[in-house]
mmCIF file of C-alpha atoms in Angstrom:
data_model
loop_
_atom_site.group_PDB
_atom_site.id
_atom_site.type_symbol
_atom_site.label_atom_id
_atom_site.label_comp_id
_atom_site.label_asym_id
_atom_site.label_seq_id
_atom_site.Cartn_x
_atom_site.Cartn_y
_atom_site.Cartn_z
ATOM 1 C CA MET G 1 4.166 -10.955 12.346
ATOM 2 C CA ALA G 2 0.915 -10.062 14.144
ATOM 3 C CA LYS G 3 0.118 -6.366 13.986
ATOM 4 C CA ASN G 4 -1.211 -4.727 17.157
ATOM 5 C CA TRP G 5 -3.521 -1.713 17.587
ATOM 6 C CA GLN G 6 -0.528 0.568 18.090
ATOM 7 C CA ASP G 7 1.145 -0.495 14.798
ATOM 8 C CA LEU G 8 -2.088 -0.003 12.914
ATOM 9 C CA ALA G 9 -2.901 3.321 14.574
ATOM 10 C CA SER G 10 0.063 4.819 12.716
ATOM 11 C CA TYR G 11 -1.385 3.489 9.412
ATOM 12 C CA GLN G 12 -5.073 4.260 9.925
ATOM 13 C CA PRO G 13 -5.509 6.606 12.920
ATOM 14 C CA ARG G 14 -9.121 7.559 12.117
ATOM 15 C CA VAL G 15 -10.347 3.970 11.672
ATOM 16 C CA ILE G 16 -8.576 2.755 14.820
ATOM 17 C CA LYS G 17 -9.933 5.634 16.909
ATOM 18 C CA LEU G 18 -13.490 4.959 15.803
ATOM 19 C CA LEU G 19 -13.285 1.202 16.446
ATOM 20 C CA ALA G 20 -11.512 1.695 19.797
ATOM 21 C CA ASN G 21 -14.355 4.021 20.911
ATOM 22 C CA SER G 22 -17.020 1.537 19.820
ATOM 23 C CA ILE G 23 -15.301 -1.344 21.661
ATOM 24 C CA GLN G 24 -14.939 0.687 24.865
ATOM 25 C CA LYS G 25 -18.592 1.756 24.775
ATOM 26 C CA GLN G 26 -19.709 -1.746 23.708
ATOM 27 C CA ARG G 27 -21.391 -0.212 20.683
ATOM 28 C CA LEU G 28 -19.887 -2.169 17.813
ATOM 29 C CA ALA G 29 -22.017 -2.072 14.654
ATOM 30 C CA HIS G 30 -23.431 -5.367 13.371
ATOM 31 C CA ALA G 31 -21.940 -4.752 9.912
ATOM 32 C CA TYR G 32 -18.893 -2.817 8.680
ATOM 33 C CA LEU G 33 -17.632 -2.119 5.193
ATOM 34 C CA PHE G 34 -13.854 -1.582 5.143
ATOM 35 C CA GLU G 35 -13.096 0.276 1.932
ATOM 36 C CA GLY G 36 -9.657 1.237 0.578
ATOM 37 C CA LYS G 37 -6.749 0.270 -1.649
ATOM 38 C CA ARG G 38 -4.862 -2.995 -1.386
ATOM 39 C CA GLY G 39 -2.266 -3.049 1.390
ATOM 40 C CA THR G 40 -3.917 -0.424 3.609
ATOM 41 C CA GLY G 41 -4.395 -2.802 6.575
ATOM 42 C CA LYS G 42 -8.088 -3.785 6.128
ATOM 43 C CA LYS G 43 -7.607 -7.474 6.903
ATOM 44 C CA ASP G 44 -5.124 -6.812 9.747
ATOM 45 C CA ILE G 45 -7.632 -4.483 11.403
ATOM 46 C CA GLY G 46 -10.446 -7.016 10.799
ATOM 47 C CA ILE G 47 -8.407 -9.711 12.612
ATOM 48 C CA LEU G 48 -7.667 -7.321 15.486
ATOM 49 C CA LEU G 49 -11.318 -6.384 15.797
ATOM 50 C CA ALA G 50 -12.174 -10.103 15.954
ATOM 51 C CA LYS G 51 -9.610 -10.597 18.742
ATOM 52 C CA SER G 52 -11.021 -7.667 20.733
ATOM 53 C CA PHE G 53 -14.560 -9.027 20.224
ATOM 54 C CA PHE G 54 -13.701 -12.523 21.518
ATOM 55 C CA CYS G 55 -10.816 -11.747 23.924
ATOM 56 C CA GLU G 56 -11.182 -13.217 27.434
ATOM 57 C CA ASN G 57 -8.952 -10.547 29.048
ATOM 58 C CA LEU G 58 -9.706 -7.388 27.067
ATOM 59 C CA GLN G 59 -7.527 -4.488 28.193
ATOM 60 C CA ASP G 60 -9.484 -1.306 27.552
ATOM 61 C CA TYR G 61 -10.099 -1.962 23.837
ATOM 62 C CA LYS G 62 -6.972 -4.013 23.127
ATOM 63 C CA PRO G 63 -6.926 -7.817 22.965
ATOM 64 C CA CYS G 64 -4.541 -9.551 25.384
ATOM 65 C CA GLU G 65 -3.027 -11.649 22.520
ATOM 66 C CA SER G 66 -2.411 -14.518 24.948
ATOM 67 C CA CYS G 67 -5.826 -16.025 25.786
ATOM 68 C CA LYS G 68 -7.168 -19.094 23.970
ATOM 69 C CA ASN G 69 -9.452 -17.003 21.710
ATOM 70 C CA CYS G 70 -6.757 -14.502 20.662
ATOM 71 C CA LYS G 71 -4.354 -17.324 19.810
ATOM 72 C CA ARG G 72 -6.908 -19.280 17.798
ATOM 73 C CA ILE G 73 -7.969 -16.205 15.826
ATOM 74 C CA GLN G 74 -4.309 -15.440 15.093
ATOM 75 C CA SER G 75 -3.720 -18.975 13.811
ATOM 76 C CA GLY G 76 -6.924 -18.855 11.741
ATOM 77 C CA ASN G 77 -8.840 -21.663 13.458
ATOM 78 C CA HIS G 78 -11.431 -20.117 15.772
ATOM 79 C CA PRO G 79 -14.734 -21.958 15.207
ATOM 80 C CA ASP G 80 -16.824 -18.766 15.460
ATOM 81 C CA VAL G 81 -14.726 -16.610 13.126
ATOM 82 C CA HIS G 82 -15.371 -17.250 9.426
ATOM 83 C CA ILE G 83 -13.547 -15.752 6.450
ATOM 84 C CA VAL G 84 -15.079 -15.913 2.978
ATOM 85 C CA GLU G 85 -12.880 -15.204 -0.052
ATOM 86 C CA PRO G 86 -13.597 -15.450 -3.790
ATOM 87 C CA ASP G 87 -13.762 -19.014 -5.084
ATOM 88 C CA GLY G 88 -12.033 -18.443 -8.414
ATOM 89 C CA LEU G 89 -13.119 -15.048 -9.756
ATOM 90 C CA SER G 90 -16.225 -14.565 -7.622
ATOM 91 C CA ILE G 91 -17.935 -15.214 -4.298
ATOM 92 C CA LYS G 92 -20.834 -17.523 -5.082
ATOM 93 C CA LYS G 93 -24.298 -17.881 -3.582
ATOM 94 C CA GLY G 94 -23.373 -21.313 -2.158
ATOM 95 C CA GLN G 95 -20.552 -19.756 -0.112
ATOM 96 C CA ILE G 96 -22.925 -17.237 1.488
ATOM 97 C CA GLN G 97 -25.524 -19.981 2.125
ATOM 98 C CA ALA G 98 -22.869 -22.155 3.797
ATOM 99 C CA LEU G 99 -21.979 -19.165 5.976
ATOM 100 C CA GLN G 100 -25.656 -18.668 6.905
ATOM 101 C CA GLU G 101 -25.962 -22.325 7.859
ATOM 102 C CA GLU G 102 -22.932 -21.988 10.127
ATOM 103 C CA PHE G 103 -24.504 -18.968 11.741
ATOM 104 C CA SER G 104 -27.883 -20.603 12.276
ATOM 105 C CA LYS G 105 -26.135 -22.985 14.714
ATOM 106 C CA SER G 106 -25.430 -21.510 18.099
ATOM 107 C CA GLY G 107 -21.870 -20.356 18.689
ATOM 108 C CA VAL G 108 -19.455 -23.181 19.368
ATOM 109 C CA GLU G 109 -17.476 -21.357 22.069
ATOM 110 C CA SER G 110 -19.882 -18.584 23.075
ATOM 111 C CA ASN G 111 -22.953 -16.848 21.673
ATOM 112 C CA LYS G 112 -20.745 -14.548 19.550
ATOM 113 C CA LYS G 113 -19.932 -14.904 15.863
ATOM 114 C CA LEU G 114 -17.941 -12.829 13.395
ATOM 115 C CA TYR G 115 -17.471 -13.209 9.676
ATOM 116 C CA MET G 116 -15.334 -11.380 7.125
ATOM 117 C CA ILE G 117 -16.005 -11.232 3.402
ATOM 118 C CA ILE G 118 -12.802 -10.369 1.550
ATOM 119 C CA HIS G 119 -13.286 -8.696 -1.875
ATOM 120 C CA ALA G 120 -17.003 -8.269 -1.168
ATOM 121 C CA ASP G 121 -17.349 -6.531 -4.565
ATOM 122 C CA LYS G 122 -16.749 -9.949 -6.202
ATOM 123 C CA MET G 123 -20.020 -11.419 -4.918
ATOM 124 C CA THR G 124 -22.315 -12.603 -7.708
ATOM 125 C CA VAL G 125 -25.745 -10.900 -7.763
ATOM 126 C CA ASN G 126 -27.284 -14.005 -6.154
ATOM 127 C CA ALA G 127 -24.616 -14.098 -3.442
ATOM 128 C CA ALA G 128 -25.143 -10.388 -2.710
ATOM 129 C CA ASN G 129 -28.918 -10.892 -2.446
ATOM 130 C CA SER G 130 -28.394 -13.842 -0.095
ATOM 131 C CA LEU G 131 -26.112 -11.714 2.071
ATOM 132 C CA LEU G 132 -28.671 -8.916 2.090
ATOM 133 C CA LYS G 133 -31.200 -11.079 3.922
ATOM 134 C CA PHE G 134 -28.486 -11.911 6.409
ATOM 135 C CA LEU G 135 -27.682 -8.219 6.980
ATOM 136 C CA GLU G 136 -31.347 -7.238 7.262
ATOM 137 C CA GLU G 137 -31.962 -9.567 10.199
ATOM 138 C CA PRO G 138 -28.722 -9.434 12.158
ATOM 139 C CA ASN G 139 -28.374 -11.798 15.111
ATOM 140 C CA ALA G 140 -27.393 -10.160 18.341
ATOM 141 C CA ASN G 141 -23.688 -10.641 19.011
ATOM 142 C CA THR G 142 -22.886 -11.131 15.334
ATOM 143 C CA ILE G 143 -20.481 -8.868 13.440
ATOM 144 C CA ALA G 144 -20.031 -8.784 9.669
ATOM 145 C CA ILE G 145 -16.943 -7.172 8.143
ATOM 146 C CA LEU G 146 -17.038 -6.688 4.380
ATOM 147 C CA MET G 147 -13.825 -5.565 2.676
ATOM 148 C CA THR G 148 -13.411 -4.032 -0.761
ATOM 149 C CA GLU G 149 -10.972 -2.172 -2.974
ATOM 150 C CA GLN G 150 -13.866 -1.317 -5.340
ATOM 151 C CA TYR G 151 -16.400 0.485 -3.195
ATOM 152 C CA HIS G 152 -18.430 1.633 -6.233
ATOM 153 C CA LYS G 153 -19.221 -2.002 -7.142
ATOM 154 C CA ILE G 154 -21.050 -2.772 -3.880
ATOM 155 C CA LEU G 155 -24.883 -2.810 -4.076
ATOM 156 C CA ASN G 156 -26.471 0.296 -2.536
ATOM 157 C CA THR G 157 -28.813 -1.927 -0.502
ATOM 158 C CA ILE G 158 -25.730 -3.513 1.136
ATOM 159 C CA LEU G 159 -23.962 -0.155 1.611
ATOM 160 C CA SER G 160 -26.964 1.248 3.459
ATOM 161 C CA ARG G 161 -26.801 -1.576 6.021
ATOM 162 C CA CYS G 162 -23.087 -1.251 6.818
ATOM 163 C CA GLN G 163 -21.044 1.302 8.695
ATOM 164 C CA LEU G 164 -18.513 2.530 6.136
ATOM 165 C CA LEU G 165 -14.888 2.913 7.211
ATOM 166 C CA SER G 166 -12.563 4.362 4.574
ATOM 167 C CA PHE G 167 -8.908 3.298 4.764
ATOM 168 C CA GLN G 168 -6.489 5.977 3.577
ATOM 169 C CA PRO G 169 -3.487 5.218 1.326
ATOM 170 C CA LEU G 170 -0.449 4.679 3.536
ATOM 171 C CA GLN G 171 2.077 7.474 3.954
ATOM 172 C CA PRO G 172 5.594 6.758 2.584
ATOM 173 C CA LYS G 173 7.009 6.887 6.137
ATOM 174 C CA SER G 174 4.704 4.056 7.296
ATOM 175 C CA ILE G 175 5.668 1.932 4.303
ATOM 176 C CA GLU G 176 9.362 2.645 4.803
ATOM 177 C CA GLU G 177 9.115 1.506 8.445
ATOM 178 C CA ALA G 178 7.245 -1.668 7.440
ATOM 179 C CA LEU G 179 9.958 -2.441 4.850
ATOM 180 C CA ILE G 180 12.777 -1.915 7.339
ATOM 181 C CA GLU G 181 10.928 -4.263 9.740
ATOM 182 C CA SER G 182 10.912 -6.827 6.904
ATOM 183 C CA SER G 183 14.739 -6.581 6.737
ATOM 184 C CA ILE G 184 14.824 -4.388 3.608
ATOM 185 C CA PRO G 185 17.934 -2.123 3.673
ATOM 186 C CA LYS G 186 17.092 1.498 4.529
ATOM 187 C CA HIS G 187 18.367 2.957 1.218
ATOM 188 C CA LEU G 188 16.001 0.674 -0.744
ATOM 189 C CA ALA G 189 13.094 1.096 1.715
ATOM 190 C CA ALA G 190 13.183 4.901 1.434
ATOM 191 C CA LEU G 191 12.995 4.738 -2.349
ATOM 192 C CA VAL G 192 10.389 1.971 -2.722
ATOM 193 C CA SER G 193 8.079 3.716 -0.244
ATOM 194 C CA GLN G 194 7.754 6.543 -2.801
ATOM 195 C CA LEU G 195 6.658 4.199 -5.596
ATOM 196 C CA THR G 196 3.597 2.517 -4.068
ATOM 197 C CA ASN G 197 1.263 2.919 -1.106
ATOM 198 C CA ASP G 198 0.726 -0.826 -0.804
ATOM 199 C CA THR G 199 3.018 -2.514 1.737
ATOM 200 C CA GLU G 200 2.822 -5.963 0.093
ATOM 201 C CA ALA G 201 3.661 -4.547 -3.348
ATOM 202 C CA ALA G 202 6.485 -2.497 -1.778
ATOM 203 C CA ILE G 203 8.049 -5.625 -0.237
ATOM 204 C CA GLU G 204 7.838 -7.414 -3.611
ATOM 205 C CA ILE G 205 9.564 -4.516 -5.407
ATOM 206 C CA ALA G 206 12.257 -4.167 -2.747
ATOM 207 C CA GLN G 207 13.103 -7.881 -2.849
ATOM 208 C CA ASP G 208 13.425 -7.891 -6.639
ATOM 209 C CA ASP G 209 17.053 -7.836 -7.727
ATOM 210 C CA TRP G 210 16.015 -5.988 -10.919
ATOM 211 C CA PHE G 211 14.994 -3.018 -8.765
ATOM 212 C CA ALA G 212 18.267 -2.889 -6.792
ATOM 213 C CA GLN G 213 20.201 -3.047 -10.090
ATOM 214 C CA GLY G 214 17.945 -0.386 -11.617
ATOM 215 C CA ARG G 215 18.614 1.966 -8.712
ATOM 216 C CA LEU G 216 22.376 1.658 -9.331
ATOM 217 C CA LYS G 217 21.927 2.301 -13.070
ATOM 218 C CA VAL G 218 19.867 5.431 -12.332
ATOM 219 C CA ILE G 219 22.567 6.749 -9.964
ATOM 220 C CA LYS G 220 25.215 6.019 -12.615
ATOM 221 C CA LEU G 221 23.241 7.884 -15.298
ATOM 222 C CA TYR G 222 22.815 10.854 -12.956
ATOM 223 C CA GLU G 223 26.560 10.937 -12.192
ATOM 224 C CA ILE G 224 27.394 10.784 -15.917
ATOM 225 C CA VAL G 225 24.935 13.613 -16.688
ATOM 226 C CA VAL G 226 26.539 15.790 -13.981
ATOM 227 C CA ASN G 227 30.219 14.920 -14.448
ATOM 228 C CA ARG G 228 30.822 13.381 -17.902
ATOM 229 C CA LYS G 229 28.294 15.107 -20.058
ATOM 230 C CA GLY G 230 29.242 13.767 -23.493
ATOM 231 C CA GLN G 231 28.861 10.149 -22.390
ATOM 232 C CA ALA G 232 25.210 10.202 -21.284
ATOM 233 C CA PRO G 233 23.611 9.296 -24.683
ATOM 234 C CA ILE G 234 26.136 6.440 -25.072
ATOM 235 C CA TYR G 235 25.255 5.127 -21.593
ATOM 236 C CA VAL G 236 21.534 5.238 -22.504
ATOM 237 C CA HIS G 237 22.318 3.156 -25.587
ATOM 238 C CA THR G 238 24.685 0.619 -23.986
ATOM 239 C CA ASP G 239 23.299 0.148 -20.443
ATOM 240 C CA TRP G 240 20.008 1.900 -19.800
ATOM 241 C CA MET G 241 17.743 0.505 -22.537
ATOM 242 C CA SER G 242 18.668 -3.134 -21.929
ATOM 243 C CA HIS G 243 17.699 -2.867 -18.238
ATOM 244 C CA PHE G 244 14.626 -0.640 -18.578
ATOM 245 C CA ASN G 245 13.295 -2.664 -21.486
ATOM 246 C CA ASP G 246 9.529 -2.119 -21.343
ATOM 247 C CA LYS G 247 7.189 0.786 -20.633
ATOM 248 C CA ASP G 248 6.551 0.003 -16.955
ATOM 249 C CA LYS G 249 10.275 -0.386 -16.280
ATOM 250 C CA GLN G 250 11.077 2.800 -18.222
ATOM 251 C CA GLU G 251 8.529 4.678 -16.132
ATOM 252 C CA THR G 252 10.114 3.299 -12.947
ATOM 253 C CA GLY G 253 13.537 4.401 -14.228
ATOM 254 C CA LEU G 254 12.248 7.926 -14.833
ATOM 255 C CA ASP G 255 10.670 8.001 -11.357
ATOM 256 C CA LEU G 256 13.956 6.960 -9.726
ATOM 257 C CA LEU G 257 15.798 9.663 -11.672
ATOM 258 C CA LEU G 258 13.139 12.220 -10.748
ATOM 259 C CA TYR G 259 13.650 11.532 -7.019
ATOM 260 C CA ILE G 260 17.376 12.316 -7.293
ATOM 261 C CA TYR G 261 16.656 15.775 -8.721
ATOM 262 C CA LYS G 262 13.913 16.309 -6.125
ATOM 263 C CA ASP G 263 16.542 15.456 -3.493
ATOM 264 C CA VAL G 264 18.897 18.117 -4.886
ATOM 265 C CA LEU G 265 16.034 20.601 -4.598
ATOM 266 C CA SER G 266 15.302 19.456 -1.006
ATOM 267 C CA VAL G 267 18.961 20.123 -0.101
ATOM 268 C CA GLN G 268 18.786 23.586 -1.722
ATOM 269 C CA LEU G 269 15.640 24.374 0.279
ATOM 270 C CA GLY G 270 17.234 23.206 3.538
ATOM 271 C CA ASN G 271 15.010 20.109 3.869
ATOM 272 C CA GLU G 272 17.754 17.505 4.148
ATOM 273 C CA GLU G 273 15.617 15.198 6.292
ATOM 274 C CA GLN G 274 13.313 14.757 3.253
ATOM 275 C CA VAL G 275 16.129 13.411 1.057
ATOM 276 C CA ILE G 276 15.291 9.917 -0.240
ATOM 277 C CA TYR G 277 18.785 8.989 -1.493
ATOM 278 C CA GLN G 278 20.350 9.504 1.949
ATOM 279 C CA ASP G 279 23.413 7.423 0.947
ATOM 280 C CA LEU G 280 24.225 10.062 -1.730
ATOM 281 C CA ILE G 281 23.781 13.051 0.575
ATOM 282 C CA GLN G 282 27.390 14.344 0.290
ATOM 283 C CA GLN G 283 27.284 14.291 -3.528
ATOM 284 C CA LEU G 284 23.834 15.880 -3.543
ATOM 285 C CA LYS G 285 25.040 18.709 -1.290
ATOM 286 C CA GLN G 286 27.926 19.361 -3.656
ATOM 287 C CA HIS G 287 25.637 19.363 -6.724
ATOM 288 C CA ALA G 288 23.101 21.576 -4.932
ATOM 289 C CA LEU G 289 25.782 24.274 -4.768
ATOM 290 C CA GLN G 290 26.640 23.882 -8.469
ATOM 291 C CA MET G 291 23.078 24.270 -9.798
ATOM 292 C CA THR G 292 20.512 27.033 -9.363
ATOM 293 C CA GLN G 293 17.093 26.187 -7.932
ATOM 294 C CA ARG G 294 15.564 27.263 -11.206
ATOM 295 C CA SER G 295 17.781 24.909 -13.199
ATOM 296 C CA VAL G 296 16.898 21.960 -10.892
ATOM 297 C CA THR G 297 13.178 22.772 -11.188
ATOM 298 C CA GLU G 298 13.512 22.826 -15.011
ATOM 299 C CA LYS G 299 15.215 19.410 -14.931
ATOM 300 C CA ILE G 300 12.396 18.014 -12.763
ATOM 301 C CA THR G 301 9.871 19.406 -15.273
ATOM 302 C CA SER G 302 11.725 17.821 -18.203
ATOM 303 C CA ILE G 303 11.622 14.381 -16.503
ATOM 304 C CA LEU G 304 7.880 14.772 -15.830
ATOM 305 C CA GLU G 305 7.395 15.732 -19.507
ATOM 306 C CA ALA G 306 9.349 12.624 -20.573
ATOM 307 C CA LYS G 307 7.060 10.474 -18.364
ATOM 308 C CA LYS G 308 4.017 11.935 -20.130
ATOM 309 C CA ARG G 309 5.514 11.389 -23.586
ATOM 310 C CA LEU G 310 6.413 7.791 -22.742
ATOM 311 C CA HIS G 311 2.695 7.010 -22.892
ATOM 312 C CA ALA G 312 2.267 8.755 -26.241
ATOM 313 C CA ASN G 313 4.076 5.933 -28.086
ATOM 314 C CA VAL G 314 7.308 7.863 -28.596
ATOM 315 C CA ASN G 315 10.432 5.788 -29.292
ATOM 316 C CA PRO G 316 11.773 5.263 -25.722
ATOM 317 C CA GLN G 317 15.430 5.349 -26.714
ATOM 318 C CA LEU G 318 15.075 8.664 -28.562
ATOM 319 C CA LEU G 319 13.042 9.979 -25.641
ATOM 320 C CA MET G 320 15.831 9.108 -23.155
ATOM 321 C CA GLU G 321 18.590 10.477 -25.412
ATOM 322 C CA LYS G 322 16.712 13.769 -25.768
ATOM 323 C CA LEU G 323 16.076 13.860 -21.992
ATOM 324 C CA VAL G 324 19.741 13.386 -21.015
ATOM 325 C CA LEU G 325 20.766 16.141 -23.445
ATOM 326 C CA THR G 326 18.236 18.456 -21.753
ATOM 327 C CA LEU G 327 19.443 17.437 -18.258
ATOM 328 C CA GLN G 328 23.048 18.189 -19.223
ATOM 329 C CA GLU G 329 22.242 21.836 -19.953
ATOM 330 C CA GLY G 330 22.759 24.460 -17.268
#
């Protein structure tokens, strides 16, 4: 689904405001470097900027989305918009030279041209030097958008010729909304949005049946710890370890458990709207009355300690058995 300026303004308000101003004042830079983690909307905003640049019926700073140029950019076949991505592990000199050749011809549709270099940090030294010449002598009406997740790997000589726009990690609320739009059930969306600030990764996690099953196992363990104390170590042995069967999965399991106890604390502090496990809210309210704030805080600390120890090569089963015994106290 095509993202519009309004969608992206909720993800990256600062970036959108700056670009909107530049479009309105017709002061777009000839080269931008979009820098930020994967999934923060860099390419979506690059495509939107291209539409605004070429749009035949620009409305303020927003593209009309219905003219010939907007439609061709959306479908990826506008002759004056070029996207360069790594060929294998790197962007090679030949790719940049081919781009320069394209740009030495006059624009097919107009005198404007725009190119995007995705993963610009993966340019070979020769490719980067080729690009440098290109950036040093910009053609009028040409815009370059370089994108990177590894800002520190870009040559200083290239950095100095680009306007840097930093993309912030997405807030959980934005990711949750994007997941719900992608038909992910709300109870899963709320939880996954806490685990990553990359929308694409979040969708992958939420669609994985292992995750949905894991969430149920975490809830079950929590209920056993609260209501059937003696059975928690047995449950770890019979059910938990076979599902959370490597370090990454065990860490995810601990995170999911941590969020339940954080939810109990949110209820105790009167912040019910912050509860992630909204489908458990009645149980959580009941448990919030049965535990002191101090006891919940201690349980949260013990889970965080277990997460730390997981990376110190402790036996994960013993670690979990010890943790559930600690959680059962108080």
